[in-house]
Coordinates of C-alpha atoms in Angstrom, one line a residue:
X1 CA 0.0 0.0 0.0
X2 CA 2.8 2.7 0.5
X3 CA 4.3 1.9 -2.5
X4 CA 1.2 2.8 -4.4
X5 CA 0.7 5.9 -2.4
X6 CA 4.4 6.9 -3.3
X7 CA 3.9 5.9 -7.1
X8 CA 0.2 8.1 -7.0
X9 CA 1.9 10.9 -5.9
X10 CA 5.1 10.4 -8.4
X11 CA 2.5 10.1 -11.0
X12 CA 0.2 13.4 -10.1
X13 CA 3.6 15.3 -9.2
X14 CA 4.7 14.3 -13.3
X15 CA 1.2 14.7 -14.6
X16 CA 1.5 18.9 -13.2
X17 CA 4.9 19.5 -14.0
X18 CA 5.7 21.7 -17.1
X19 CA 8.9 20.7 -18.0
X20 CA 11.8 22.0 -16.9
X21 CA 15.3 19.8 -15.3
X22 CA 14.4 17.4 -12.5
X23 CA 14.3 18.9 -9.2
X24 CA 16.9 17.4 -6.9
X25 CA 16.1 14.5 -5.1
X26 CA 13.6 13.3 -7.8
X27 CA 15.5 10.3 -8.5
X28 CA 13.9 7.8 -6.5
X29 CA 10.7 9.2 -7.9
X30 CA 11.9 8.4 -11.7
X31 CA 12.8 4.6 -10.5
X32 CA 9.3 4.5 -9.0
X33 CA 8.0 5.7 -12.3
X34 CA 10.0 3.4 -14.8
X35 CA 8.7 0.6 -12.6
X36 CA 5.1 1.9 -13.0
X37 CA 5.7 1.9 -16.3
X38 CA 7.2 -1.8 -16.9
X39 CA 3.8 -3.1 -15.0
X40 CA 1.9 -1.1 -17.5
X41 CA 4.0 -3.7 -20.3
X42 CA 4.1 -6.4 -18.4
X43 CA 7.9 -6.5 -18.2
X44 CA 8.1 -6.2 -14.7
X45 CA 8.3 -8.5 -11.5
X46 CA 5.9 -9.7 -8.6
X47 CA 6.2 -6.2 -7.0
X48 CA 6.3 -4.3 -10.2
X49 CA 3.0 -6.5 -11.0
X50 CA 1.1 -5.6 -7.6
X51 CA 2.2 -1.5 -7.8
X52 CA 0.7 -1.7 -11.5
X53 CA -2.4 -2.8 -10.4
X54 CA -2.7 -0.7 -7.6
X55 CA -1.8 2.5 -9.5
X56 CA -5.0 1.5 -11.7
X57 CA -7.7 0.8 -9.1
X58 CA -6.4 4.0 -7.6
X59 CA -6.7 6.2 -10.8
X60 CA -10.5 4.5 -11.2
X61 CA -11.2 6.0 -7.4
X62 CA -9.9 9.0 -7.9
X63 CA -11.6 9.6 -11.4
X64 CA -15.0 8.6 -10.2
X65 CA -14.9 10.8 -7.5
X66 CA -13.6 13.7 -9.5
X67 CA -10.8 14.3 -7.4
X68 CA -7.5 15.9 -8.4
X69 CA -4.2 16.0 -6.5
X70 CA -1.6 18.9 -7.1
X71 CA 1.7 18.8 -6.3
X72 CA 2.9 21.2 -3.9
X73 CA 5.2 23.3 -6.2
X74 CA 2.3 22.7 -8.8
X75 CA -0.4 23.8 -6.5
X76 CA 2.2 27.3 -6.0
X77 CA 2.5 27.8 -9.6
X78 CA -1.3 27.2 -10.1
X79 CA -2.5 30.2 -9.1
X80 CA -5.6 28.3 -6.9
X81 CA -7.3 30.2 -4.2
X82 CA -10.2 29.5 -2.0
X83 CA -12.8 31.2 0.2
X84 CA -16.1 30.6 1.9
X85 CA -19.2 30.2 0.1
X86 CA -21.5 33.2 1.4
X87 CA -25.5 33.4 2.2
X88 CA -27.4 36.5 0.6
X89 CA -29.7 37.5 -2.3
X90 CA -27.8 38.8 -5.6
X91 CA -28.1 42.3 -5.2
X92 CA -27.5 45.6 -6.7
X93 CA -29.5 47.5 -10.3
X94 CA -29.3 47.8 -13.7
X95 CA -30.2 50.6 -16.0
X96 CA -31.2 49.2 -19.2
X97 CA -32.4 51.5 -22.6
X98 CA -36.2 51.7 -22.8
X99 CA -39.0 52.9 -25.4
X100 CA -42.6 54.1 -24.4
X101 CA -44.6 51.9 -27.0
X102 CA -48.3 51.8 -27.9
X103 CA -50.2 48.9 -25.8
X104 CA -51.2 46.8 -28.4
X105 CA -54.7 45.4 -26.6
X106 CA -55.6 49.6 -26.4
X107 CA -55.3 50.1 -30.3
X108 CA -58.4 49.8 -33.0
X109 CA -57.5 49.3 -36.2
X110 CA -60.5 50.1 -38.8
X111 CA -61.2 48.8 -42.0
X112 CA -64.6 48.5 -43.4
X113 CA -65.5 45.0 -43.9
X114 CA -67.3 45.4 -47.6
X115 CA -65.7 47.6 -50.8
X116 CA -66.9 51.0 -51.1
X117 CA -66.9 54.4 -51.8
X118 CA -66.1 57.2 -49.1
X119 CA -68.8 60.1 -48.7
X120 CA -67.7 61.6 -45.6
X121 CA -64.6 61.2 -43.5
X122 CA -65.8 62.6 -39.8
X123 CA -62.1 63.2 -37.8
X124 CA -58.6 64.3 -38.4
X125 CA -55.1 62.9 -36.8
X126 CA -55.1 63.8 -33.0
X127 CA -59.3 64.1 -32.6
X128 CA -60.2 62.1 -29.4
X129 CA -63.1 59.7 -30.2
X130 CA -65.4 58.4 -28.0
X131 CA -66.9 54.2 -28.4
X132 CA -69.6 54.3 -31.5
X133 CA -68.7 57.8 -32.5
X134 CA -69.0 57.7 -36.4
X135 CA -65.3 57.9 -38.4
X136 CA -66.3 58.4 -42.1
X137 CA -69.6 57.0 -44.0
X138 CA -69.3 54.8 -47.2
X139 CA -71.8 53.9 -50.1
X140 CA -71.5 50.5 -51.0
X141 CA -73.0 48.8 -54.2
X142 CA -72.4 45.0 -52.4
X143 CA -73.9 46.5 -49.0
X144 CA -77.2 48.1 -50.9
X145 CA -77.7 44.8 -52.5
X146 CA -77.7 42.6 -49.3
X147 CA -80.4 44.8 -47.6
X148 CA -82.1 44.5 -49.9
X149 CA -81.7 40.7 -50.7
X150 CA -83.1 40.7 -46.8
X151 CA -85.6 42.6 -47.1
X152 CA -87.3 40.6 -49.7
X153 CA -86.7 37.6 -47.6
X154 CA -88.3 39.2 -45.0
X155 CA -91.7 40.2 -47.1
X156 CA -91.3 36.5 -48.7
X157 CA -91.3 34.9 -45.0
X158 CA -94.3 37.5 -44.1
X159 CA -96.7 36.1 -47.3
X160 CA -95.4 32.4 -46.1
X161 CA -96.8 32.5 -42.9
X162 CA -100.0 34.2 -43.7
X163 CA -100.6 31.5 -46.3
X164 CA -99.7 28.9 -43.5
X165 CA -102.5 30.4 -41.3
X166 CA -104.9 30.5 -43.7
X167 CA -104.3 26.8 -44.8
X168 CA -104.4 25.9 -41.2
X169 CA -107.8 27.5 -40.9
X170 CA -109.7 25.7 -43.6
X171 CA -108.2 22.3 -42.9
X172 CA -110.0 22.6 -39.7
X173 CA -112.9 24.0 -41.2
X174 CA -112.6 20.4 -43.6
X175 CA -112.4 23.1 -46.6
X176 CA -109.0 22.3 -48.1
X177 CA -106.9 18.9 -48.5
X178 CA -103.9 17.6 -46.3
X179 CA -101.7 18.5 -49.0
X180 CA -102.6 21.8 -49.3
X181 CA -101.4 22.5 -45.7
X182 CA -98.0 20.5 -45.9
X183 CA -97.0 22.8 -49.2
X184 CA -97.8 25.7 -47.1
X185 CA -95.5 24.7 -44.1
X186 CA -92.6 24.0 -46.5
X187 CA -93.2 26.8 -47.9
X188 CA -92.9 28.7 -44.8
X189 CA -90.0 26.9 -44.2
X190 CA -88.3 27.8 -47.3
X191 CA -89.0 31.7 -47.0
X192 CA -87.6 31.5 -43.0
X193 CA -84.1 29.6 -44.4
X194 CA -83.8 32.3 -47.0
X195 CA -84.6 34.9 -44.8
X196 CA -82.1 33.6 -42.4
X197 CA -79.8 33.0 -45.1
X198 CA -80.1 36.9 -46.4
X199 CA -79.1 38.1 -42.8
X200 CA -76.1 36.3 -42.3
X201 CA -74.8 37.5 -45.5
X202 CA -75.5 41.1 -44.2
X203 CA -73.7 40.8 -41.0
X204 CA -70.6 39.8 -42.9
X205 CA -70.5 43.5 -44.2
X206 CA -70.7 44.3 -40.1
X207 CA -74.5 45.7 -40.0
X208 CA -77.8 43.4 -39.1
X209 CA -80.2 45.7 -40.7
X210 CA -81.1 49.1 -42.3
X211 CA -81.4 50.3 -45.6
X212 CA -79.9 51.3 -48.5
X213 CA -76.1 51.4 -49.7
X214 CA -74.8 53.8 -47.0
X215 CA -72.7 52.3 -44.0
X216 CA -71.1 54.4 -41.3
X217 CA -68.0 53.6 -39.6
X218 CA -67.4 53.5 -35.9
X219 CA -64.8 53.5 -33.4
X220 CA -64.9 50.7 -31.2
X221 CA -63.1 52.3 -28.0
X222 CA -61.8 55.6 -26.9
X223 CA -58.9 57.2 -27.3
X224 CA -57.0 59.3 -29.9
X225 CA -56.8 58.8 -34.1
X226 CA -53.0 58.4 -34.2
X227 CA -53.7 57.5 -38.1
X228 CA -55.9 57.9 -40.9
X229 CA -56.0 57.1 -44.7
X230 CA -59.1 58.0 -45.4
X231 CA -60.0 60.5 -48.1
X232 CA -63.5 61.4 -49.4
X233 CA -64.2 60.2 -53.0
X234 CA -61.8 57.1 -52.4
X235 CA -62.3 53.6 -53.2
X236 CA -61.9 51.2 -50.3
X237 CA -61.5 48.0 -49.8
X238 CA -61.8 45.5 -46.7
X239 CA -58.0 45.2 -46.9
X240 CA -57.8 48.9 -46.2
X241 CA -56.9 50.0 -42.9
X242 CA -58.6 53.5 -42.9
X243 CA -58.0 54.5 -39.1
X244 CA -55.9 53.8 -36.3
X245 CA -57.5 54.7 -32.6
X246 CA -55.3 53.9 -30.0
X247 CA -56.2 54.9 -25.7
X248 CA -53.1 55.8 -24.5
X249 CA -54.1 55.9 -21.1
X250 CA -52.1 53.3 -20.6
X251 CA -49.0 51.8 -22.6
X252 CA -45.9 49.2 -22.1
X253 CA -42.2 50.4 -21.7
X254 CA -40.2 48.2 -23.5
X255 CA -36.3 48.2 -22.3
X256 CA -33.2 46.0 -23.6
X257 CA -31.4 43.5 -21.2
X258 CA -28.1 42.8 -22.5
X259 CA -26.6 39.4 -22.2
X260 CA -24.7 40.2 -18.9
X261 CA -27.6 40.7 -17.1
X262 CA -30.4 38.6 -18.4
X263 CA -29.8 36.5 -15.2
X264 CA -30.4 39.3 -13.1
X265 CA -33.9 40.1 -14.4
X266 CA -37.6 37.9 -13.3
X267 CA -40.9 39.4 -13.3
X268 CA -42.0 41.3 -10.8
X269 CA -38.8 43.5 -10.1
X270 CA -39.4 46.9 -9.3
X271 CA -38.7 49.1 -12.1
X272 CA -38.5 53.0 -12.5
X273 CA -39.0 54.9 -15.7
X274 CA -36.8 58.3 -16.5
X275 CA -37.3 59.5 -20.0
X276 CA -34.8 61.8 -21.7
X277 CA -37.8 64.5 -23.0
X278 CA -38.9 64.9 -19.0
X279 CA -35.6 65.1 -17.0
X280 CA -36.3 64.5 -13.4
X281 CA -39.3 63.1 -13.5
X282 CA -40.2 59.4 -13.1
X283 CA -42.8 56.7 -13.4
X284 CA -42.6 53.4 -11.3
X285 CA -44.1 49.8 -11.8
X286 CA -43.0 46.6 -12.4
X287 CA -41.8 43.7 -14.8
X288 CA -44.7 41.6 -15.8
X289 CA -43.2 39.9 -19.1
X290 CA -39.3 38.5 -20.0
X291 CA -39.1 37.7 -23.3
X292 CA -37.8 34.0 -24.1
X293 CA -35.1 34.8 -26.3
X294 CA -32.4 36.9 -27.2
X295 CA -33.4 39.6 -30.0
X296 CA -31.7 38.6 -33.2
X297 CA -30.5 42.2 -34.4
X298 CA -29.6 43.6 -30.7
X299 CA -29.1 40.4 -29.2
X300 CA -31.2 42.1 -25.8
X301 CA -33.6 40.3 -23.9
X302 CA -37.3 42.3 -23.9
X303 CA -39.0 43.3 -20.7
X304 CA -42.2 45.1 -20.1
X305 CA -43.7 47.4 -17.8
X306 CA -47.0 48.1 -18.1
X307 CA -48.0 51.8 -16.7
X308 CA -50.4 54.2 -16.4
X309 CA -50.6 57.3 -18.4
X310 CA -53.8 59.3 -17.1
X311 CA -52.1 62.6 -18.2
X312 CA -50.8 61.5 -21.7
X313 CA -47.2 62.6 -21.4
X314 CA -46.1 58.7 -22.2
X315 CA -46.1 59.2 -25.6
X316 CA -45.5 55.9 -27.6
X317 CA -41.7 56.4 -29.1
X318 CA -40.3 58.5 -26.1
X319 CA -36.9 57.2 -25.4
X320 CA -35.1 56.6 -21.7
X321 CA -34.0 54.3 -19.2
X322 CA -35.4 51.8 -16.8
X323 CA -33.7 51.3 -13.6
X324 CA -34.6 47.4 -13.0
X325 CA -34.1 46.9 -8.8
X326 CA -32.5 43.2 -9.3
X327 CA -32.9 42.3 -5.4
X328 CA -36.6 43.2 -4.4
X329 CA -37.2 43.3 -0.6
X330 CA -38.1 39.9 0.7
X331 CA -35.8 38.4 -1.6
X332 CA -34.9 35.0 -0.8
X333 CA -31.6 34.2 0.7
X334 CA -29.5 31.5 -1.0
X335 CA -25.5 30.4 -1.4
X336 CA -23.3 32.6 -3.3
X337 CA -20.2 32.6 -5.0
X338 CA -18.1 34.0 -7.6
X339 CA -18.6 33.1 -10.6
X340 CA -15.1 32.1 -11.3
X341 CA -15.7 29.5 -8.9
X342 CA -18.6 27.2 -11.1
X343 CA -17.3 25.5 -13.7
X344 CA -18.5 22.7 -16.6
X345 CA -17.2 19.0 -16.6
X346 CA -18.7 16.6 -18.4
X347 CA -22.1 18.6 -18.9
X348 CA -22.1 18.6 -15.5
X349 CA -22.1 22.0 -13.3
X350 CA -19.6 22.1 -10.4
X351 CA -17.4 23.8 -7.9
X352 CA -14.4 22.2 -6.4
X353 CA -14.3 22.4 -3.0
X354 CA -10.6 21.3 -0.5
X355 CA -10.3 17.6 -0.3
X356 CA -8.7 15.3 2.6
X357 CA -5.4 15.5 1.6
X358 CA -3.2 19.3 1.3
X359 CA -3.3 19.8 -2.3
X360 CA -6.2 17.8 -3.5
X361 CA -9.4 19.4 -4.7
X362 CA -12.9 16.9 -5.1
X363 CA -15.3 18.5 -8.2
X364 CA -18.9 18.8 -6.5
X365 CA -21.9 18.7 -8.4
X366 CA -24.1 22.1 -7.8
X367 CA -27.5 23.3 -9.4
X368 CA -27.4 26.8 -10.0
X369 CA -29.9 29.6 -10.6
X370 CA -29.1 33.2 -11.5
X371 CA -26.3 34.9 -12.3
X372 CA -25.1 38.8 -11.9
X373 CA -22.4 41.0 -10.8
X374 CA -20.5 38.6 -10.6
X375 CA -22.2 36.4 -8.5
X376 CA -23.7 33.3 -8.9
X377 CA -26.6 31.4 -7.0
X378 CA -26.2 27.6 -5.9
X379 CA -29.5 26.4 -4.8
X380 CA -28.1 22.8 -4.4
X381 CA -24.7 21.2 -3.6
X382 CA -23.0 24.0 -1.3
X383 CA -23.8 25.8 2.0
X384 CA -22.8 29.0 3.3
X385 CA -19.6 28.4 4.9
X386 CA -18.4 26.1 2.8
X387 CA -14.5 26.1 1.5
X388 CA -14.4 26.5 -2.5
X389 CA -12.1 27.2 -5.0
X390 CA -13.0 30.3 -6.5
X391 CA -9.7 31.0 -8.4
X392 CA -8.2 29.2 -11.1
X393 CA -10.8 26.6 -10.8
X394 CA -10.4 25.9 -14.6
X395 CA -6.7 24.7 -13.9
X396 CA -8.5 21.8 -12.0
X397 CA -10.6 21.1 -14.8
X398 CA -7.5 20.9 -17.0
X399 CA -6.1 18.1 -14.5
X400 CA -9.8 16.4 -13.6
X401 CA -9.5 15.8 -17.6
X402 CA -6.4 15.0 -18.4
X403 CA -6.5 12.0 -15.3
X404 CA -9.3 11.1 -17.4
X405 CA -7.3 10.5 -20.9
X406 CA -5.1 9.0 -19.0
X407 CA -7.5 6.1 -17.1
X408 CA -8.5 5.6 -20.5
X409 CA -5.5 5.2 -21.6
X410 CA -5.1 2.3 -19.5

């Protein structure tokens, strides 16, 4: 068993060095290792055979538990530091770039839903408009044709069921035949399916009645006409969009998370609006949408706020900042540490954390949540308190795979 301990540690000690003559005293160490390496042939004896095979099922332990062994002068040279895993919430703000934008479930667009020619247009760009209030009136060959379509449906149905009463009438007075009545009912029901069929074609065009070819837009909320193309004498169509009625009594704010603090942002932060055209004057609220992805062009993540605007100074393309508070009050408190310290192996997150021996370091599997400032979150793995490596940690991961090539090897 020692010699295998002494070969391990000629082994690691070889495995860190980079280069250089052999330090004195080394030479019992390079005998140890030319006997590792006969056993490794098979040209070796009994002993040679038994430190061979203990060097392996050492390697396998030492592999499995992801544990690494430096050398003191290799540790030295390494550049490795550790410190104490901390409790707390990630804390601190970011100021992101932001644009006031039209809420999109406050806008009306208008188009009128059969072809036509404008008579009257009713409001200009900036009118306020109140629900029902008429936009602009249209005469309409297709429209004209429909009312009346129904209302010769309507007359047809009225002379059916006077029939049908009659007939019903003298077949209880024994006056007319069974026959007679049944063509009256199917004629009833003929007129009725007609009539029906008349008024559904009408309230495709967006009206259940009236008459003649005239139809009169509407706006369907309030708010302002923020655009019109509308002009009277012009032909339009139902792919037309002829206004544009949005209530900007309220609107979204709309700011840019760049890729260094997308782990910093969740919804619900607090979040406090400054906008360049009103210099000291702010608006709070908070984050009630994070986009899923990255934007493609400014590779920013979106957030929203959603705010109220009673006095109309949010206008939709204002420019400014949002102030996103990244550690609300009441944040939870979680393990913390650098984020030099958390490191991939094997598609596997960990830290490395001081192991038994001076010198060796064990890899320790960790989940992790965000990340900001520097910081990251371990909610599994590592407590506050705990000992990790949280420089040159990516020197172990060097070492953790090169003993890996190297049990492979074997």
């Amino acid at each position: 068993m020692k010699r295998s301990m002494r070969l391990w540690w000629v082994l690691a000690i070889a495995a860190c060095r980079t280069g250089g003559a052999p330090a004195p005293g080394h030479a019992e160490h390079a005998e140890a290792a030319e006997h590792a390496k006969a056993a490794e042939h098979g040209e070796h004896a009994e002993h040679g055979e038994h430190a061979g095979h203990d060097e392996h099922e050492g390697g396998e332990e030492e592999h499995a538990e992801g544990v690494v062994q430096l050398a003191p002068a290799a540790l030295e040279r390494s550049g490795v530091e550790v410190a104490q895993a901390t409790a707390g919430a990630l804390a601190g703000a970011i100021e992101v770039p932001a644009e006031v934008r039209l809420n999109p479930d406050r806008v009306a667009h208008i188009s009128p839903l059969v072809s036509g020619q404008l008579l009257r247009v009713e409001v200009a760009v900036g009118d306020p408009v109140e629900p029902e209030q008429a936009l602009a009136t249209l005469r309409s060959v297709e429209l004209g044709q429909a009312r009346a379509e129904l209302s010769r449906a309507g007359s047809l149905l009225g002379a059916a069921a006077t029939n049908l009463s009659r007939q019903k009438r003298l077949r209880a007075e024994g006056i007319n035949s069974e026959r007679s009545l049944l063509e009256a009912r199917l004629a009833w029901a003929q007129a009725d399916a007609e009539r029906d069929a008349a008024r559904s074609r009408l309230l495709v065009f967006g009206v259940e009645g009236g008459s003649g070819p005239d139809l009169t837009l509407t706006s369907p909320i309030a708010g302002v006409v923020l655009d019109r193309h509308a002009t009277r004498g012009e032909n339009v169509t139902p792919d037309d969009t002829l206004f544009v009625v949005a209530d900007l009594t309220g609107v979204w704010v709309i700011g840019q998370v760049y890729e260094q603090h997308v782990g910093l942002v969740t919804r619900g932060m607090a979040a406090t609006l400054t906008l360049n055209a009103y210099p000291g004057r702010t608006w709070t609220g908070v984050v009630d949408y994070v986009g899923a992805s990255l934007d493609e062009s400014t590779r920013a993540l979106p957030v929203r706020v959603e705010l109220d605007n009673p006095d109309g100074v949010l206008r939709p393309g204002l420019f400014g900042a949002l102030r996103l508070s990244s550690s609300p009050e009441g944040a939870a408190t979680v393990t913390l540490v650098p984020d030099t310290a958390v490191q991939s192996v094997e598609r596997r997150t960990v830290v490395f954390v001081p192991g038994a021996e001076p010198g060796q370091f064990v890899a320790r599997p960790v989940t992790v949540g965000r990340s900001g400032h520097g910081q990251v979150e371990v909610l599994e793995g590592l407590a506050p308190g705990e000992s990790v490596v949280t420089r040159g940690a990516f020197i172990l991961v060097s070492e953790l795979m090169r003993a890996e090539l190297g049990h492979h090897d074997h």
